[in-house]
PDB file of C-alpha atoms in Angstrom:
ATOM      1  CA  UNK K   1      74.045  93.754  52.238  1.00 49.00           C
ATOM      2  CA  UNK K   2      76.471  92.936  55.086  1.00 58.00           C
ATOM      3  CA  UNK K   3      74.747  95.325  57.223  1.00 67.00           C
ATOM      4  CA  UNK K   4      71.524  93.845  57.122  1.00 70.00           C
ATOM      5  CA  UNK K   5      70.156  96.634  55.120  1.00 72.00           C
ATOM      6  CA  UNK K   6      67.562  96.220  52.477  1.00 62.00           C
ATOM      7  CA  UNK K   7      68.747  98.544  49.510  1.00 71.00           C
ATOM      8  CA  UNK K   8      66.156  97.779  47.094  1.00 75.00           C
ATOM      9  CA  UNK K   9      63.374  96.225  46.428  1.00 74.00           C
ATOM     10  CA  UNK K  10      59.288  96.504  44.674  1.00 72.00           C
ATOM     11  CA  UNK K  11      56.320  94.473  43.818  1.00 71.00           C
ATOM     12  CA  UNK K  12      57.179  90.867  44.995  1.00 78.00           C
ATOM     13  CA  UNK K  13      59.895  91.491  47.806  1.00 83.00           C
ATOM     14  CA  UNK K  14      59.516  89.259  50.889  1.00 87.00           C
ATOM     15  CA  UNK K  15      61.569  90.878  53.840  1.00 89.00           C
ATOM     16  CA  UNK K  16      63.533  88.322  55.408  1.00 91.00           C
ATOM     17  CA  UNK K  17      63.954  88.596  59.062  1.00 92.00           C
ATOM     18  CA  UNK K  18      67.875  89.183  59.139  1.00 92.00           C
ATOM     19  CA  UNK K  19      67.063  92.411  57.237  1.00 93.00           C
ATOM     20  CA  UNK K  20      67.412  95.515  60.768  1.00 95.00           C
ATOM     21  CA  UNK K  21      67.072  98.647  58.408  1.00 96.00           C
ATOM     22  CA  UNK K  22      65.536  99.638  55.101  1.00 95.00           C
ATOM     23  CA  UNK K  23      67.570 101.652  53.155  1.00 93.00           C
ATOM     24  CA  UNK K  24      66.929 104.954  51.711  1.00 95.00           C
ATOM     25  CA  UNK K  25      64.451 105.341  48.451  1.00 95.00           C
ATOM     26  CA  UNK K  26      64.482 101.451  48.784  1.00 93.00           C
ATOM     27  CA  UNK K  27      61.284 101.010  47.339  1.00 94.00           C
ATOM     28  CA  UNK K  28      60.675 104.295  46.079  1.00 95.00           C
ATOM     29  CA  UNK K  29      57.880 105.038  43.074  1.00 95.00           C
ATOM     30  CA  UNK K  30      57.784 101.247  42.839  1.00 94.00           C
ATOM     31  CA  UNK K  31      53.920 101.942  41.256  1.00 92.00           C
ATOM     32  CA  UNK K  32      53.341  97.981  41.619  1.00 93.00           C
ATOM     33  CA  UNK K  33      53.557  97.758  45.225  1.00 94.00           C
ATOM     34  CA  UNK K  34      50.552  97.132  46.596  1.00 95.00           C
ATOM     35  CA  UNK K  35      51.444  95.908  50.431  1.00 95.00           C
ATOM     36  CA  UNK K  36      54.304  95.211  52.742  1.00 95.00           C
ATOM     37  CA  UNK K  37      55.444  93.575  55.884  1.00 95.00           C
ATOM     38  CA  UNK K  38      57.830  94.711  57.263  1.00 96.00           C
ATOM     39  CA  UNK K  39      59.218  91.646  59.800  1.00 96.00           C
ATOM     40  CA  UNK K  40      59.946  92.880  63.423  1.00 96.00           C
ATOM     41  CA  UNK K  41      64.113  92.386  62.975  1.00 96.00           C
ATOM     42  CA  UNK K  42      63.407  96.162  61.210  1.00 97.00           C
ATOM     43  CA  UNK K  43      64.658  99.191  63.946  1.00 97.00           C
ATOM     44  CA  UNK K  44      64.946 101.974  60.922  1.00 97.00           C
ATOM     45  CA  UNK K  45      63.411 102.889  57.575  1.00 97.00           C
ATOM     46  CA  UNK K  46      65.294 105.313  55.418  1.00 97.00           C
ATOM     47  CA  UNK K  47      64.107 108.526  54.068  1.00 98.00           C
ATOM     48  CA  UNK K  48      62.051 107.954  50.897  1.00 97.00           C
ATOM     49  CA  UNK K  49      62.022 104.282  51.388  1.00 96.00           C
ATOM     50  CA  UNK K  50      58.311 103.852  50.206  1.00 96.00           C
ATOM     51  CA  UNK K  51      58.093 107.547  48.863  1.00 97.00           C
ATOM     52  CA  UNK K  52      55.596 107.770  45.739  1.00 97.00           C
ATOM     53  CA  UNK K  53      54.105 103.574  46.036  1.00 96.00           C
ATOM     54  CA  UNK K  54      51.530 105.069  44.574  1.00 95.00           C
ATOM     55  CA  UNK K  55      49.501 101.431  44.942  1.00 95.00           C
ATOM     56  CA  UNK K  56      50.441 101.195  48.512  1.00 96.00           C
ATOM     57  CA  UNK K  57      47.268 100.722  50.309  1.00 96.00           C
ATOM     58  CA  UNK K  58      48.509  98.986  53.628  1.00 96.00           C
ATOM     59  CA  UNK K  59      52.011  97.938  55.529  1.00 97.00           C
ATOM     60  CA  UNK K  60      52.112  95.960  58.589  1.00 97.00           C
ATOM     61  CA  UNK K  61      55.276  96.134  61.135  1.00 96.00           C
ATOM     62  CA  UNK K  62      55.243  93.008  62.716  1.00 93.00           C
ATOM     63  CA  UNK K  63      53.996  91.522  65.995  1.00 94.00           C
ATOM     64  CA  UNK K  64      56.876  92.604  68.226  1.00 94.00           C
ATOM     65  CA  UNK K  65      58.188  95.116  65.934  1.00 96.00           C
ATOM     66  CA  UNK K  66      61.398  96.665  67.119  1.00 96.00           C
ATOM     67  CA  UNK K  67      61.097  99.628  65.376  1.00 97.00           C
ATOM     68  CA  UNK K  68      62.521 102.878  66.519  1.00 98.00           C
ATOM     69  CA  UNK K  69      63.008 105.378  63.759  1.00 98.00           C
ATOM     70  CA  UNK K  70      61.323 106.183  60.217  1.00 98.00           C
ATOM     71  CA  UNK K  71      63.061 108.618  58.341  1.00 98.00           C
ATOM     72  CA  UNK K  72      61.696 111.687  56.383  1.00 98.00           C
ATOM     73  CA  UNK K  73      59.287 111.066  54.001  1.00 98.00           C
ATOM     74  CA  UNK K  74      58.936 107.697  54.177  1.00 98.00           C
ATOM     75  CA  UNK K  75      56.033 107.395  53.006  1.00 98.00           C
ATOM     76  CA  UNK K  76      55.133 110.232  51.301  1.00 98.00           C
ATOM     77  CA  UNK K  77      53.166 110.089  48.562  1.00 97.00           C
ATOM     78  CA  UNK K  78      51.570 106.988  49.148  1.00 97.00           C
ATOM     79  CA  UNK K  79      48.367 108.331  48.292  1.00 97.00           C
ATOM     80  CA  UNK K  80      46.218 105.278  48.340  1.00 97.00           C
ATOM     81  CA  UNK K  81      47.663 104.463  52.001  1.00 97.00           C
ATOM     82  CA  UNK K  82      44.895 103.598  53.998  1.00 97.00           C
ATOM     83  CA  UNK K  83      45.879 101.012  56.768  1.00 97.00           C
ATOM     84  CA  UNK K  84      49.252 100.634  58.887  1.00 97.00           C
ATOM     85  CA  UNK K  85      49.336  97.852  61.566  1.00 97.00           C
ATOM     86  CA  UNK K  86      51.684  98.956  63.751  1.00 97.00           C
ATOM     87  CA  UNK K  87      52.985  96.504  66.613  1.00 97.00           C
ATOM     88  CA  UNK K  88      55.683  98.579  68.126  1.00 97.00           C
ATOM     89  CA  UNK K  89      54.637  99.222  71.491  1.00 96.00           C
ATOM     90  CA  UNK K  90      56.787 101.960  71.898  1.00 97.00           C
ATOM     91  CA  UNK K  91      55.585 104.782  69.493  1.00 98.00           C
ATOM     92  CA  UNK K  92      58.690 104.859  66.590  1.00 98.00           C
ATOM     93  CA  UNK K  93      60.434 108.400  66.043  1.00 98.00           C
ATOM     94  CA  UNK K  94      59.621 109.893  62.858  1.00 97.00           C
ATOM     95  CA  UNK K  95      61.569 112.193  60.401  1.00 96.00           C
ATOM     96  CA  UNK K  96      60.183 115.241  59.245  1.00 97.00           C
ATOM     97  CA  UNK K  97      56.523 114.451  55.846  1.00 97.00           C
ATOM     98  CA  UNK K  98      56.434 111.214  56.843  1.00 98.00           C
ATOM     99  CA  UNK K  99      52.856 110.619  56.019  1.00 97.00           C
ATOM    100  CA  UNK K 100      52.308 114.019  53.862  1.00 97.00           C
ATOM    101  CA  UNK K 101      49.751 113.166  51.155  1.00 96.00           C
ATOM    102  CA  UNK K 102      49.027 110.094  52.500  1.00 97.00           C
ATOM    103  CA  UNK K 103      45.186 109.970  52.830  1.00 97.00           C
ATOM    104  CA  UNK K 104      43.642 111.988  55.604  1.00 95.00           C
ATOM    105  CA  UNK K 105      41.472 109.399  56.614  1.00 96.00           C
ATOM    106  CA  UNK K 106      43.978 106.461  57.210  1.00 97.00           C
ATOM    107  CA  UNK K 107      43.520 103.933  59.914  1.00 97.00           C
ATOM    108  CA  UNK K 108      46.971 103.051  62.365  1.00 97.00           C
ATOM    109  CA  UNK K 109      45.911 100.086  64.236  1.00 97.00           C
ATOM    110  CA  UNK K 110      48.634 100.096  67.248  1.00 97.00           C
ATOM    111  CA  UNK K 111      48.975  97.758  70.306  1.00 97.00           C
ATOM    112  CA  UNK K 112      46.110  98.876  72.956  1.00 96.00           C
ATOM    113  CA  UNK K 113      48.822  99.220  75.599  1.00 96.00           C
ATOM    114  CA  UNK K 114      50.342 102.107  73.396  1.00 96.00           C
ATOM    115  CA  UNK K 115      47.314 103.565  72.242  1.00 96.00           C
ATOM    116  CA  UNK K 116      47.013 106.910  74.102  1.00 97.00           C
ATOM    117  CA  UNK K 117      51.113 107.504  73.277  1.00 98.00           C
ATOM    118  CA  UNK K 118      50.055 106.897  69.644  1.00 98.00           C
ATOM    119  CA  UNK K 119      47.569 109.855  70.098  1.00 97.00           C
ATOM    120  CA  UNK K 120      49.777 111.930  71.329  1.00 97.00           C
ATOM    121  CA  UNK K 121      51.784 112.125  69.071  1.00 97.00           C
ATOM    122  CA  UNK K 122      52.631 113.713  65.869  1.00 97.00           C
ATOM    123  CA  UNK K 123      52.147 112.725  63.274  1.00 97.00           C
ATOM    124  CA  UNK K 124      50.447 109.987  64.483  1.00 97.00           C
ATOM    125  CA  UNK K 125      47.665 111.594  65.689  1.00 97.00           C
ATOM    126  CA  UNK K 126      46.849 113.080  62.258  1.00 97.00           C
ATOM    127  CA  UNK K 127      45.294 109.909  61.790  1.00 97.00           C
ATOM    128  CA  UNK K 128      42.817 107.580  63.090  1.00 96.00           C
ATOM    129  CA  UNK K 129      44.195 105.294  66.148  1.00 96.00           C
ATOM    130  CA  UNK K 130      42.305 102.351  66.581  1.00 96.00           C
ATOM    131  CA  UNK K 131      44.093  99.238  69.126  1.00 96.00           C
ATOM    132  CA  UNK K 132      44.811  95.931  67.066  1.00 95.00           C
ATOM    133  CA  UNK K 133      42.964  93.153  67.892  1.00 84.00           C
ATOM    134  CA  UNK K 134      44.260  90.326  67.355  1.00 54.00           C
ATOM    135  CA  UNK K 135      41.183  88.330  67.122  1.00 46.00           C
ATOM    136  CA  UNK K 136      39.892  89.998  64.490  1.00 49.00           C
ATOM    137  CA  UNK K 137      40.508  90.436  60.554  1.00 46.00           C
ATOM    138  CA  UNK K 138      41.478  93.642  60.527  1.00 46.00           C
ATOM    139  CA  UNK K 139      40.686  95.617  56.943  1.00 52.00           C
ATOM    140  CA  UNK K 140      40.171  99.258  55.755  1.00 51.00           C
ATOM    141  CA  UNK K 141      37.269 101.037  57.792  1.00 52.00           C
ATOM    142  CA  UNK K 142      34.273 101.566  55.994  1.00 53.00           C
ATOM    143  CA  UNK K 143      32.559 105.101  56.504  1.00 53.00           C
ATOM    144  CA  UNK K 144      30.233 103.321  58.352  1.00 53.00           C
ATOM    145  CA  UNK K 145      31.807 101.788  60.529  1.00 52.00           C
ATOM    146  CA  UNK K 146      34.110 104.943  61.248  1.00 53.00           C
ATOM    147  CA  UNK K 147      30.703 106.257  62.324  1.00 53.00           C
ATOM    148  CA  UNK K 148      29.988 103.512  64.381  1.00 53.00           C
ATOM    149  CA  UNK K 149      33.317 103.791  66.365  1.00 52.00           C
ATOM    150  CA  UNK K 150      33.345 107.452  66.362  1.00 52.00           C
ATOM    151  CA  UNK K 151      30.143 106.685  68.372  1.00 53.00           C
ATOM    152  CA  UNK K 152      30.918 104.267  70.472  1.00 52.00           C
ATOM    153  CA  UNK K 153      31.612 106.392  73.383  1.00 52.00           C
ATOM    154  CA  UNK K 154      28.099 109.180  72.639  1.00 52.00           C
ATOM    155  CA  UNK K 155      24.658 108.410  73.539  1.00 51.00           C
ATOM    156  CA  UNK K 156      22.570 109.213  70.870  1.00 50.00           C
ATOM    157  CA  UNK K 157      18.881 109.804  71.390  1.00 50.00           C
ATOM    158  CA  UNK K 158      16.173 109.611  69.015  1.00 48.00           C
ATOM    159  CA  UNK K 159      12.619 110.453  68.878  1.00 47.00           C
ATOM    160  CA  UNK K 160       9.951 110.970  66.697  1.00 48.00           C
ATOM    161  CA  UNK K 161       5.971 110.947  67.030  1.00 48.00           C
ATOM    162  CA  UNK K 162       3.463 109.117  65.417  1.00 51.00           C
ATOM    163  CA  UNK K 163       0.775 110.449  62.291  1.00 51.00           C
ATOM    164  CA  UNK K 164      -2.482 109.529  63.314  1.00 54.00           C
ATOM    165  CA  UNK K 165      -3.746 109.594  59.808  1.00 52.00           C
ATOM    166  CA  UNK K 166      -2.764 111.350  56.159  1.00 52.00           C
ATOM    167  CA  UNK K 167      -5.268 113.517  54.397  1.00 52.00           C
TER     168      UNK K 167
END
């Protein structure tokens, strides 16, 4: 529209980067959406924009993102939700179910400069926070290696003792 905001869209919609705010229920129970990028010209997303995707298993806010605000229930719903790369360094207001029935074991990867501000805040921090890397391919976690990185930071010590023979 004439004020840059995206007022529909589903399975195939590309963003462009004049596009500052996605409207509300944009993409709502679009059941073909599978991913999104959302380009960093984006400061708001309505309420309901990506309510009930039920295919929606990862949106990235682009390097730089200038987002601010995402309104109430965004993304609720979006049951198979499991990764959100989020670039805004500054941790982006939120209305009120944003992420209810999303999975409980999502991954928001967030700049490491903002990382602690991620975890402190709701509902952010009903997640996992894990700093992007920008080196590295970044895909859903694995309940392995959520084990491995949940212990990183323990020392884990194991021992055992030797048979000297069976009967």
């Amino acid at each position: 529209t004439s004020s840059n905001t995206l007022i529909a869209g589903c399975q195939n919609t590309v963003i462009p980067n004049s596009v500052t705010s996605i409207g509300e229920s944009a993409f709502c129970d679009c059941s073909s959406l599978t991913s999104i990028e959302i380009p960093n010209s984006v400061t708001s997303i309505g309420s309901g924009a990506f309510c009930d995707c039920s295919s929606l298993t990862s949106v990235t806010f682009g390097e730089n993102s200038q987002l601010i605000s995402i309104g109430e229930e965004a993304f609720y719903g979006c049951e198979r939700l499991r990764v959100i790369k989020c670039y805004a360094e500054d941790v982006p207001e939120t209305g009120d179910y944003v992420f209810d029935f999303c999975p409980s074991d999502m991954i928001i990867y967030v700049p490491e400069v903002s990382l602690e501000n991620y975890k402190a805040t709701y509902p952010w921090n009903k997640f996992i926070i894990l700093p992007l890397n920008d080196n590295e391919n970044l895909v859903p976690a694995t309940p392995d290696t959520l084990f491995a990185e949940a212990l990183s930071d323990t020392t884990v010590v194991l021992t055992w003792s030797a048979v000297d023979s069976v009967l």
